[in-house]
Amino acid sequence: LDVDRGRIVVGLMSGAKSVCSCPGLSCIKKTKELHSLPAQSVAFLGEATAISGSGDRDLHLLNFQGGSGSVLCYLLVLLLGLMVVAAMVLRIGVKGASLGQGRLEM
């Protein structure tokens, strides 16, 4: 229960989690079944994150702040991933060339 912000988080027996507004009990965000056992403990972490834990030894975080990430941020992460893959392929090629792999001997 977060009295200051008027929210409540509920761990359901199915393993799902629900964040509701406190005076009206309208659902802010609800998850699918995350845990294989019922959530034994739920709490708020910061302003817009709910955390749940259960007997299956898993912790799940739910960010229920409205809005999504920037498209530029997603593009930068994609570019970084492609650069890492390119560096790994280049490294494999250089190592293979130094070992003489890939030559056709007749």
XYZ file of C-alpha atoms in Angstrom:
106
model
C 0.000 0.000 0.000
C 1.392 3.390 -1.011
C -0.747 5.955 0.791
C 1.192 8.979 -0.496
C 0.580 8.145 -4.171
C -2.736 6.334 -3.686
C -1.737 2.934 -5.081
C -1.894 -0.673 -3.981
C -0.087 -3.719 -5.381
C -1.644 -7.177 -5.083
C 0.025 -10.537 -5.666
C -2.556 -12.978 -6.993
C -2.739 -16.722 -6.310
C -2.206 -17.424 -10.013
C 1.254 -15.840 -9.822
C 0.177 -12.594 -11.484
C 0.561 -9.097 -10.063
C -1.838 -6.142 -10.213
C -1.306 -2.450 -9.410
C -4.494 -0.505 -8.645
C -5.364 3.023 -7.605
C -6.309 3.060 -3.953
C -9.487 5.152 -3.663
C -11.233 3.864 -6.795
C -9.555 0.447 -7.195
C -9.146 0.994 -10.930
C -6.449 -1.212 -12.464
C -3.304 0.718 -13.445
C -1.373 -2.286 -14.749
C -1.726 -6.055 -14.527
C 0.733 -8.779 -15.510
C 0.284 -12.269 -16.812
C 1.246 -15.224 -14.621
C 4.903 -14.598 -13.761
C 5.479 -17.030 -10.916
C 4.896 -20.778 -10.879
C 3.791 -20.436 -7.232
C 1.601 -17.743 -5.637
C 3.386 -14.465 -4.955
C 4.259 -14.473 -1.244
C 5.442 -10.890 -1.047
C 4.868 -7.735 -3.058
C 6.150 -4.214 -2.493
C 6.745 -0.899 -4.202
C 10.298 -0.062 -5.197
C 10.687 3.638 -5.897
C 7.955 5.647 -7.578
C 6.862 3.462 -10.496
C 8.113 -0.083 -9.854
C 6.430 -2.993 -8.108
C 8.443 -6.071 -7.105
C 7.102 -9.532 -6.292
C 8.711 -12.678 -4.941
C 7.444 -16.202 -4.463
C 8.496 -19.670 -3.370
C 9.887 -20.436 -6.836
C 12.848 -18.193 -5.889
C 12.108 -15.596 -8.586
C 11.855 -11.847 -8.254
C 9.881 -9.949 -10.877
C 9.917 -6.198 -11.386
C 6.997 -4.327 -12.964
C 7.468 -0.794 -14.244
C 4.001 0.751 -14.434
C 5.019 4.283 -15.366
C 3.141 5.471 -18.443
C 5.065 6.054 -21.652
C 7.635 4.033 -23.462
C 11.300 4.458 -24.237
C 12.680 6.703 -26.906
C 13.057 5.385 -30.446
C 16.550 6.880 -30.547
C 17.520 4.832 -27.493
C 16.316 1.622 -29.168
C 18.261 2.478 -32.327
C 21.442 3.139 -30.344
C 21.143 -0.217 -28.566
C 20.576 -1.948 -31.920
C 23.608 -0.184 -33.420
C 25.742 -1.165 -30.429
C 24.642 -4.789 -30.768
C 25.495 -4.840 -34.474
C 28.918 -3.339 -33.751
C 29.631 -6.021 -31.153
C 28.624 -8.784 -33.587
C 30.776 -7.247 -36.346
C 33.773 -7.031 -33.979
C 33.342 -10.682 -32.997
C 33.151 -11.816 -36.636
C 36.222 -9.750 -37.496
C 38.127 -11.223 -34.553
C 37.240 -14.763 -35.631
C 38.437 -13.985 -39.158
C 41.739 -12.510 -37.977
C 42.401 -15.458 -35.659
C 41.562 -17.913 -38.439
C 43.863 -16.139 -40.891
C 46.757 -16.136 -38.426
C 46.317 -19.890 -37.898
C 46.144 -20.525 -41.633
C 42.568 -21.728 -41.584
C 40.506 -21.386 -44.732
C 43.351 -21.862 -47.240
C 42.848 -24.266 -50.072
C 45.882 -26.431 -50.571
C 46.169 -28.348 -53.790
